[in-house]
XYZ file of C-alpha atoms in Angstrom:
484
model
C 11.665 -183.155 143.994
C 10.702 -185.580 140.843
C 11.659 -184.639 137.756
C 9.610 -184.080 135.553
C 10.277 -185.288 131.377
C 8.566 -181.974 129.820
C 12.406 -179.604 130.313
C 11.050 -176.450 129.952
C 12.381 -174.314 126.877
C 13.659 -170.845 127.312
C 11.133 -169.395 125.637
C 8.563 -171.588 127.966
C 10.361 -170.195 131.136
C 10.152 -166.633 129.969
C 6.484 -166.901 129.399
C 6.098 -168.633 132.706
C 8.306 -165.495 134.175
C 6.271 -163.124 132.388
C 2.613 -164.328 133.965
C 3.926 -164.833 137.479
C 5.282 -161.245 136.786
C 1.777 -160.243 136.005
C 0.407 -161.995 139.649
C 2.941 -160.109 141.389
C 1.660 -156.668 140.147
C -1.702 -157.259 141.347
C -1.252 -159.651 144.327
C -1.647 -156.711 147.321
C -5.263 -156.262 145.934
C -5.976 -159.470 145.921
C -4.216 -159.884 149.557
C -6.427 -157.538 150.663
C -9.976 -159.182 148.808
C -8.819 -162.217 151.014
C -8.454 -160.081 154.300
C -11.964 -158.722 153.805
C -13.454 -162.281 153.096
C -12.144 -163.650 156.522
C -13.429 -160.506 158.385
C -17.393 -161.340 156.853
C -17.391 -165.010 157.226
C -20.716 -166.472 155.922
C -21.636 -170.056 155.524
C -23.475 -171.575 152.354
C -25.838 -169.629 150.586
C -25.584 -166.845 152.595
C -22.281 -165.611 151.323
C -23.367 -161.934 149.925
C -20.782 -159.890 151.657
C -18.121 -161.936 149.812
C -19.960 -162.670 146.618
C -20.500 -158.829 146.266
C -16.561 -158.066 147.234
C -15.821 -160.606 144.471
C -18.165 -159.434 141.738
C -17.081 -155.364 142.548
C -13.084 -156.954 142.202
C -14.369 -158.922 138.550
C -16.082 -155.203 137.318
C -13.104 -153.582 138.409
C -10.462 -155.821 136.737
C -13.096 -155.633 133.377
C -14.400 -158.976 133.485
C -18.067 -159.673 132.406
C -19.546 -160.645 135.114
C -23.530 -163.046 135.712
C -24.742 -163.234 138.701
C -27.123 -165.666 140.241
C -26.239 -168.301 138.222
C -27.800 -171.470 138.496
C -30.383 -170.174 140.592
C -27.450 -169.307 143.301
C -27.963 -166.292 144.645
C -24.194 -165.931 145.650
C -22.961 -167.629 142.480
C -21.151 -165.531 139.844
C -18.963 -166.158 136.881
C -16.912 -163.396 135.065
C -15.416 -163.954 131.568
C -12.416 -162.206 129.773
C -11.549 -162.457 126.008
C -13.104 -163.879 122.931
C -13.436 -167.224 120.700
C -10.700 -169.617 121.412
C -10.457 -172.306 124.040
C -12.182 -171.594 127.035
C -10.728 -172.068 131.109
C -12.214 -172.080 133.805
C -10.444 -170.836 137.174
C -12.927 -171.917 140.317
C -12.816 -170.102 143.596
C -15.012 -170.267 146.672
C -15.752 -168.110 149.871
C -17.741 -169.852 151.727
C -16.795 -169.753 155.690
C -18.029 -172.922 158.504
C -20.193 -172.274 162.128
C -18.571 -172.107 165.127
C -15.206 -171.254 164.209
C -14.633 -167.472 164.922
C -11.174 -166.747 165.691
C -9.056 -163.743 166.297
C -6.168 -163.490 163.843
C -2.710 -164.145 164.877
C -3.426 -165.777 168.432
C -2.146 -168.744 169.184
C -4.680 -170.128 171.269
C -8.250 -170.206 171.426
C -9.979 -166.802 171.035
C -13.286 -165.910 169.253
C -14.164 -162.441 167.746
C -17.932 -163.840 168.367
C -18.841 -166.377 170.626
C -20.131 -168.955 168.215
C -19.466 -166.919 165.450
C -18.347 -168.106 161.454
C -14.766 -168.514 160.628
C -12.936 -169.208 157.441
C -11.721 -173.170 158.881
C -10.604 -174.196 155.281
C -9.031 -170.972 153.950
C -11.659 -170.137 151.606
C -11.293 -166.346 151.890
C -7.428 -167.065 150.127
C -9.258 -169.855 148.018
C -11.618 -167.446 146.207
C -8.812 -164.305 146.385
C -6.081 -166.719 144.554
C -8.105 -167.569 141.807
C -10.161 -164.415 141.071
C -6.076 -163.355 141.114
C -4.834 -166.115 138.331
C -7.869 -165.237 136.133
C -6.856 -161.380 136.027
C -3.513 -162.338 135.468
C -4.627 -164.465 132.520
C -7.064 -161.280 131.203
C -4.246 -159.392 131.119
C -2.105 -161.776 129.171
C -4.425 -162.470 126.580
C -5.283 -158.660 126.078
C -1.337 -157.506 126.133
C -0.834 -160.118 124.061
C -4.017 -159.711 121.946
C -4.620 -163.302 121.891
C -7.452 -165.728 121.450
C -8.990 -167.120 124.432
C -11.512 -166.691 127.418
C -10.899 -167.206 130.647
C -14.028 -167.246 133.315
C -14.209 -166.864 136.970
C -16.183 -168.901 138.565
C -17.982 -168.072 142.178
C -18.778 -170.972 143.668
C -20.396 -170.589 147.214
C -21.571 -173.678 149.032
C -18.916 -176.220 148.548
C -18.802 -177.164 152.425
C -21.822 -179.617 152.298
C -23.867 -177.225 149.481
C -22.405 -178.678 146.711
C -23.143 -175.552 144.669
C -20.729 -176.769 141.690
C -23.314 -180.035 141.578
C -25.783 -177.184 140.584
C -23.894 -175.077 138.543
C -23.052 -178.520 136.748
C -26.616 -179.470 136.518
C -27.272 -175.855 134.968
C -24.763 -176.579 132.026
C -22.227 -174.171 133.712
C -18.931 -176.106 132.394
C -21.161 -177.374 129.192
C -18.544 -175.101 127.159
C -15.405 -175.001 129.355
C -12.225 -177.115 127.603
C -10.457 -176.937 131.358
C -11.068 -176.468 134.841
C -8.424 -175.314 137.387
C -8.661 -175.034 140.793
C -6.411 -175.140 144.041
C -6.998 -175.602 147.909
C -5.609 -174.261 151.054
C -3.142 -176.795 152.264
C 0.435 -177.087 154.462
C 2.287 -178.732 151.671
C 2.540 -177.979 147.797
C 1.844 -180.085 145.402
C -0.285 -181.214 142.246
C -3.436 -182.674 144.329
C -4.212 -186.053 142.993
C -7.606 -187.254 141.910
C -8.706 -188.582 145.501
C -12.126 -188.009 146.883
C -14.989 -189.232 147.692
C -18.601 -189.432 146.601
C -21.521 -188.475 148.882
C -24.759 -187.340 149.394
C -26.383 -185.288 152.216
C -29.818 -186.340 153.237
C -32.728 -185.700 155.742
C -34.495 -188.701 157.440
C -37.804 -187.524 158.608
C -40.239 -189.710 160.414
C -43.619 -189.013 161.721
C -45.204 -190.789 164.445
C -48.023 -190.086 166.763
C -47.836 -188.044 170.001
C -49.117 -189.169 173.557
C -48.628 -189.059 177.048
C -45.321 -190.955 178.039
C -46.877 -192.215 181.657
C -50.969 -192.243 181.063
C -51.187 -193.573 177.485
C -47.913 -194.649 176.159
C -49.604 -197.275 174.247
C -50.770 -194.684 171.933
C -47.950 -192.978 170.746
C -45.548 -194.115 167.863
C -42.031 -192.470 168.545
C -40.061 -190.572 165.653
C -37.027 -190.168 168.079
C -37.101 -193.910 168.458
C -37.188 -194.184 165.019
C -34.253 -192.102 164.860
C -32.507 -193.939 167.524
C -33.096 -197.515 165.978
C -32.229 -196.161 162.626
C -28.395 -195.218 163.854
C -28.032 -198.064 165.697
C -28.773 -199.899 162.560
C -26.562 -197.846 160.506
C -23.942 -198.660 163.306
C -24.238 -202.458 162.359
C -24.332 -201.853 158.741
C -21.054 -200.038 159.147
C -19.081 -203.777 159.335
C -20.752 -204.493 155.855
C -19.541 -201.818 154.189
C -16.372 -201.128 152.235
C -13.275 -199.962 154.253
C -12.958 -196.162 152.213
C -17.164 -195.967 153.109
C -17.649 -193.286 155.777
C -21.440 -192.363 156.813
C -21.792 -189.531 159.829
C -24.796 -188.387 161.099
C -26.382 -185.658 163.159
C -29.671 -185.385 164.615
C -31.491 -181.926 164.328
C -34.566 -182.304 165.275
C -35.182 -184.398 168.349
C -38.810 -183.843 168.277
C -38.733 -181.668 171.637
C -37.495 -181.179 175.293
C -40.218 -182.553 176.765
C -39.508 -186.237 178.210
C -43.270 -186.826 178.983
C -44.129 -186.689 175.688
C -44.065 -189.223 173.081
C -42.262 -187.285 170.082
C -43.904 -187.273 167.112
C -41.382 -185.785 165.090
C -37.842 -186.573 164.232
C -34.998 -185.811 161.829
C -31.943 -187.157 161.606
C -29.314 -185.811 158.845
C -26.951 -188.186 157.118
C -23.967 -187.678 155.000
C -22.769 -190.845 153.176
C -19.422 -191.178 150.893
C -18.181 -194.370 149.072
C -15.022 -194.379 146.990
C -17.224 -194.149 143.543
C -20.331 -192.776 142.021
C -21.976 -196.721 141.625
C -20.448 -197.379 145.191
C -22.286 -194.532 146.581
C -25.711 -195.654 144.891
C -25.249 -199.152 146.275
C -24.716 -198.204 149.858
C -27.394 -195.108 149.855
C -30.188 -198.228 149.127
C -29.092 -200.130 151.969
C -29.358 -196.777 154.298
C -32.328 -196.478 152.897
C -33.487 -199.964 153.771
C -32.262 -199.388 157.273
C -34.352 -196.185 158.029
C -37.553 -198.588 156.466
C -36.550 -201.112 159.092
C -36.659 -198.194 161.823
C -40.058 -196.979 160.565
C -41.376 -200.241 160.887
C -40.323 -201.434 163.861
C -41.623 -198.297 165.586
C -45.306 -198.239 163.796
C -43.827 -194.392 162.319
C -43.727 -192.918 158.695
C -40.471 -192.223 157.143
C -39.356 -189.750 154.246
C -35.952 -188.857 153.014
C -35.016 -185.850 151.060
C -31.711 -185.461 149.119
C -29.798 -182.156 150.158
C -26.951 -182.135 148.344
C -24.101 -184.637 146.407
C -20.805 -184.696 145.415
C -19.118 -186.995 142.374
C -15.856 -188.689 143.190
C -12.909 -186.594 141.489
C -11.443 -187.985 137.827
C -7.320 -187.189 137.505
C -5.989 -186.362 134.428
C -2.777 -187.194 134.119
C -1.697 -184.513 131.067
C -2.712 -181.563 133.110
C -1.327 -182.619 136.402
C 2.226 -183.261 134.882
C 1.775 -180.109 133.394
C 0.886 -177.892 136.304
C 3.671 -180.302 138.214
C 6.665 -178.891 135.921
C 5.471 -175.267 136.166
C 5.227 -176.128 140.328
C 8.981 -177.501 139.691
C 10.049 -174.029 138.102
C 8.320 -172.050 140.786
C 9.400 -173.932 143.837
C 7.982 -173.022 147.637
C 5.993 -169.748 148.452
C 9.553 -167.931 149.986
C 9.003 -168.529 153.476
C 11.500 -166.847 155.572
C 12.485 -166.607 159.199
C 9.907 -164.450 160.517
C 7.007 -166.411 159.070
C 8.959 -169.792 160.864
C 8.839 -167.789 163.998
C 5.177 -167.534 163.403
C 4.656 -170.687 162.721
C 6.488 -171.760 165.876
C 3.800 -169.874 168.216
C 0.976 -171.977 166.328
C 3.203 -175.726 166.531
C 2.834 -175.331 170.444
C -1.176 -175.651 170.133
C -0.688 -178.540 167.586
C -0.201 -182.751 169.594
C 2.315 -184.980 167.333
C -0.503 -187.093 166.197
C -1.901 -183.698 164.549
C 2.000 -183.335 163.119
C 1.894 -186.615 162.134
C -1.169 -187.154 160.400
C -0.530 -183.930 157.938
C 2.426 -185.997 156.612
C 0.214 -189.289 156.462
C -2.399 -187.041 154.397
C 0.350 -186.673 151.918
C 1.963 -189.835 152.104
C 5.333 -188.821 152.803
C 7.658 -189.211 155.259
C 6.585 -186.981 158.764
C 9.639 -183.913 160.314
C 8.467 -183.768 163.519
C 10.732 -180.409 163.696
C 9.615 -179.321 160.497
C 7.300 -175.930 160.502
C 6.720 -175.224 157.282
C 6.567 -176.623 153.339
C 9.066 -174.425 150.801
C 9.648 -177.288 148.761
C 7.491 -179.032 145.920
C 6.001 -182.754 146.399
C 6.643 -185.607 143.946
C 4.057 -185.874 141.581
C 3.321 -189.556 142.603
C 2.721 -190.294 146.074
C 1.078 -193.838 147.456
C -3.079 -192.966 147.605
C -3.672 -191.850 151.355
C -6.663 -193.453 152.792
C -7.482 -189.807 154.756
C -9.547 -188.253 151.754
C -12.958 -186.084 152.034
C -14.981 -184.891 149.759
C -15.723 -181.900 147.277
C -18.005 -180.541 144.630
C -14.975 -180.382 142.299
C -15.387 -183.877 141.365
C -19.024 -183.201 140.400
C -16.945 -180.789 137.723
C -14.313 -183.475 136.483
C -16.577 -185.540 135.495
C -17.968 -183.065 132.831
C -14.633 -181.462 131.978
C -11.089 -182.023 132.063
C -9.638 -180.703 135.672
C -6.606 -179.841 137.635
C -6.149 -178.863 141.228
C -2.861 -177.682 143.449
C -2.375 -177.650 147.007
C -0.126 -174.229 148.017
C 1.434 -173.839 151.417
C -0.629 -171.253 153.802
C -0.041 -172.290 157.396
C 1.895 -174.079 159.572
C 2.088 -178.243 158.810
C -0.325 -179.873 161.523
C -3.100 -177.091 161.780
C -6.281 -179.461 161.326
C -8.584 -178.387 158.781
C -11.792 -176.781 160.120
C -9.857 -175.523 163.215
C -9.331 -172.396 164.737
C -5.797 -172.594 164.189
C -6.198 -172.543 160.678
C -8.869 -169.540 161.063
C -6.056 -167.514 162.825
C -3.546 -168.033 160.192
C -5.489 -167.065 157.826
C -4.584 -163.063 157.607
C -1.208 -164.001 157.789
C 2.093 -163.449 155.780
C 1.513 -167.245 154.962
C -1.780 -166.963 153.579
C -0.399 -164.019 151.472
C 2.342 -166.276 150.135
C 0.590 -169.024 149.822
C -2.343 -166.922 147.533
C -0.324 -165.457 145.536
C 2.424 -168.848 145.057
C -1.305 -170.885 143.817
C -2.469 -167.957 141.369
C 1.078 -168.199 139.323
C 0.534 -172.013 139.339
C -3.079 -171.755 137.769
C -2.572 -168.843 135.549
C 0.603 -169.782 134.409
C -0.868 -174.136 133.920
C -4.418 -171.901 132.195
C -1.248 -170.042 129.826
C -0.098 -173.299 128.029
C -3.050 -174.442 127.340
C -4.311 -171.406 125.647
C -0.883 -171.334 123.766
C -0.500 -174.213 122.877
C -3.846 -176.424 121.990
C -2.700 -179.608 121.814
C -2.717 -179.907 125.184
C -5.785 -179.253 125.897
C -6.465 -181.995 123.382
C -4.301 -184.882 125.242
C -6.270 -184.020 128.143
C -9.779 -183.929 126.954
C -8.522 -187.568 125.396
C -7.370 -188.763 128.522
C -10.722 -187.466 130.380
C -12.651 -189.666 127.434
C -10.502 -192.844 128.547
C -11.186 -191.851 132.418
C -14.387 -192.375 131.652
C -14.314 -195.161 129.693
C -17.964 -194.909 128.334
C -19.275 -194.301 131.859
C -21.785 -191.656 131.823
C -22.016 -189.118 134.386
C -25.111 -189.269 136.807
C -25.162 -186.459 138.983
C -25.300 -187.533 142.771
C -27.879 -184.372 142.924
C -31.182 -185.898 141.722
C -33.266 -183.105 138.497
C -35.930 -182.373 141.463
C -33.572 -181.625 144.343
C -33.134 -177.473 144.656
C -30.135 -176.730 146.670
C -30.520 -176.367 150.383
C -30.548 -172.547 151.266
C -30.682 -171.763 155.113
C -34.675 -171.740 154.698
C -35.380 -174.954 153.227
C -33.706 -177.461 155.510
């Protein structure tokens, strides 16, 4: 563990004691909200099930709840208390395709053959911090204190960028912090490392004809489609080494070989290190899908479907959250949840094992199931980094995430492993170890307002005079199922 040079006082650690006591009254309901958001799992925008079990919890714990916000139909936020600073805890319960997954079996198993499954544990994602903000409601109202603290539903963050939105909308215009955690193997203060990227459609148009009689006549789209990766392909040697572009194509024009296709889409998602790295290398896509269009006498449009800003640290609030992580230590894992974990290990490869550690940048235990310990706060930068709408959010506001153990250390993300584990004793843990790291992190700051001033003046040196441009252009409406 790293120590940490804020020593908690007595009377810090018995406030600390007396919020995580506050998680622990209410954690079974909350267990339970997460259980019921893995059984419904819906992908983004389509997330009503969950957005309505989450909005019923919010009424129930007295919250204040909005719907719809943003213009997202399964977007929510619910506020508790009055005047004061204002925090915001973010949550999300949005599921993946193709990952249905019995609980509990260690192999592969789907409740639906093709079916949705929660692949990145946000059914304990949205649970854990709809948990930390009731726990922080409470607080403020046994304590009669100033202070709000709002729930935020965020559906959409796997490739919908619904935060983008909601940050567009002036969601966080008012918010002095945002917390937020993630799903993980390991626990830990996450560090500010993501990257930027935007979603797009490349659609060209050509001209359909008979493949044998008149080829001549017809201008190809899937040609244009094909040229266009293979030029992206090139490009990738050009780029720099933390770039990552991916592509799929969804519509191939048809089935029929005969026919020259006159209609083609390909979908690309592109991610550079920073916001002005991303607009530099989206031109020279763009350039390339020109190229393709041109070579193949075909028309060529792109649409914007969704972005994501590169996440801002803030050092204050991380080394904050880290010596509350140091008081709490590891979830409790005990043998029977090691057994568990040993069933799932025998589905995992070593280079799976091995490249959880590598994520984290520590040292791998090939014979090591699970994470009851805390990570240093400073760890070397990992070069295997995504992306997430949270960054979208720390550019506008000061923001803090954690990482709380949940399952067993190799499960890949999006996997059915991780589906399977996700009813489990760990996932309970893990849920409730996160919400006493948020609410108790969202407790300081409330009490004591001079931290949220050192971190709103470290976010204005982060920054450094560079303004914000949203990687989701004014015109662009998010992608619902209907409109791609």
């Amino acid at each position: 563990m790293q120590p940490t040079d804020a020593s908690p006082s007595a009377a810090d650690s018995a406030l600390l004691q007396e919020i995580w006591a506050l998680i622990d009254e209410k954690k079974a309901i909350f267990w339970d909200l997460s259980d019921r958001i893995w059984a419904t799992p819906e992908v983004n925008y389509t997330e009503f099930k969950s957005a309505a079990a989450h909005r019923e919890l919010l009424t129930q714990q007295g919250f204040r709840v909005t719907e719809g916000v943003a213009g997202l139909p399964t977007a929510m936020i619910g506020e508790a208390g009055s005047g004061g600073p204002v925090i915001a805890i973010m949550g999300e319960y949005d599921a993946l395709p193709g990952l249905s997954q019995q609980a509990d079996v260690a192999e592969p198993l789907p409740l639906e053959e093709g079916g949705n499954g929660h692949g990145c544990g946000h059914n304990m994602l949205g649970s854990s911090a709809l948990l930390a903000a009731t726990a922080v409601k409470d607080f403020l109202e046994a304590r009669g204190l100033a202070g709000r603290v709002r729930y935020y539903g965020c559906p959409a963050e796997e490739g919908g960028s619904a935060k983008g939105f909601m940050v567009r909308a002036g969601l966080f215009d008012d918010v002095d912090v945002a917390i937020c955690w993630h799903p993980g193997a390991f626990n830990c203060v996450m560090d500010a490392n993501s990257l930027a990227c935007n979603e797009l459609n490349y659609h060209f148009t050509g001209r359909a004809a008979h493949a044998a009689a008149s080829p001549h006549l017809g201008r190809s789209a899937l040609d244009a489609v094909e040229l266009m990766n293979v030029g992206i392909n090139y490009l990738r040697e050009h780029m720099p080494n933390s770039a990552r572009i991916h592509y799929a194509i969804t519509d191939s024009g048809g089935f029929s070989p005969n026919v020259v296709q006159a209609r083609a889409t390909v979908r690309y998602l592109v991610r550079t290190r920073t916001l002005p790295e991303l607009t530099a290398l989206l031109a020279r896509v763009d350039d390339v899908a020109k190229g393709a269009a041109l070579m193949t006498g075909t028309r060529m449009k792109s649409t914007v479907l969704s972005g994501d800003a590169n996440l801002i640290g803030n050092r204050p609030l991380e080394e904050l959250m880290h010596s509350h992580l140091l008081q709490l230590g590891g979830p409790g894992f005990d043998e029977a949840d090691s057994a568990y974990a040993a069933r799932f290990r025998e589905s995992m490869d070593g280079e799976e094992v091995r490249s959880a550690y590598q994520r984290m940048s520590i040292p791998a235990k090939s014979d090591e199931l699970l994470c009851d310990y805390v990570l240093p706060l400073d760890r070397p930068e990992s070069s295997l980094i995504g992306s997430t709408d949270v960054g979208s959010v720390s550019w506008v506001v000061p923001t803090v995430q954690c990482r709380s153990a949940t399952y067993t250390i190799g499960t890949p993300a999006h996997s059915w492993q991780l589906v399977a584990q996700g009813k489990s004793a760990l996932a309970h843990k893990g849920l409730a170890h996160a919400a006493k790291l948020m609410a108790s992190t969202a407790i300081s700051l409330l009490t004591q307002p001079a931290l949220i001033d050192d971190a709103k003046a470290e976010h204005a040196r982060r920054l450094d005079g560079t303004p914000f441009v949203n990687p989701i252009p004014d015109e662009v409406q998010p992608p619902f199922p209907d409109s791609h």
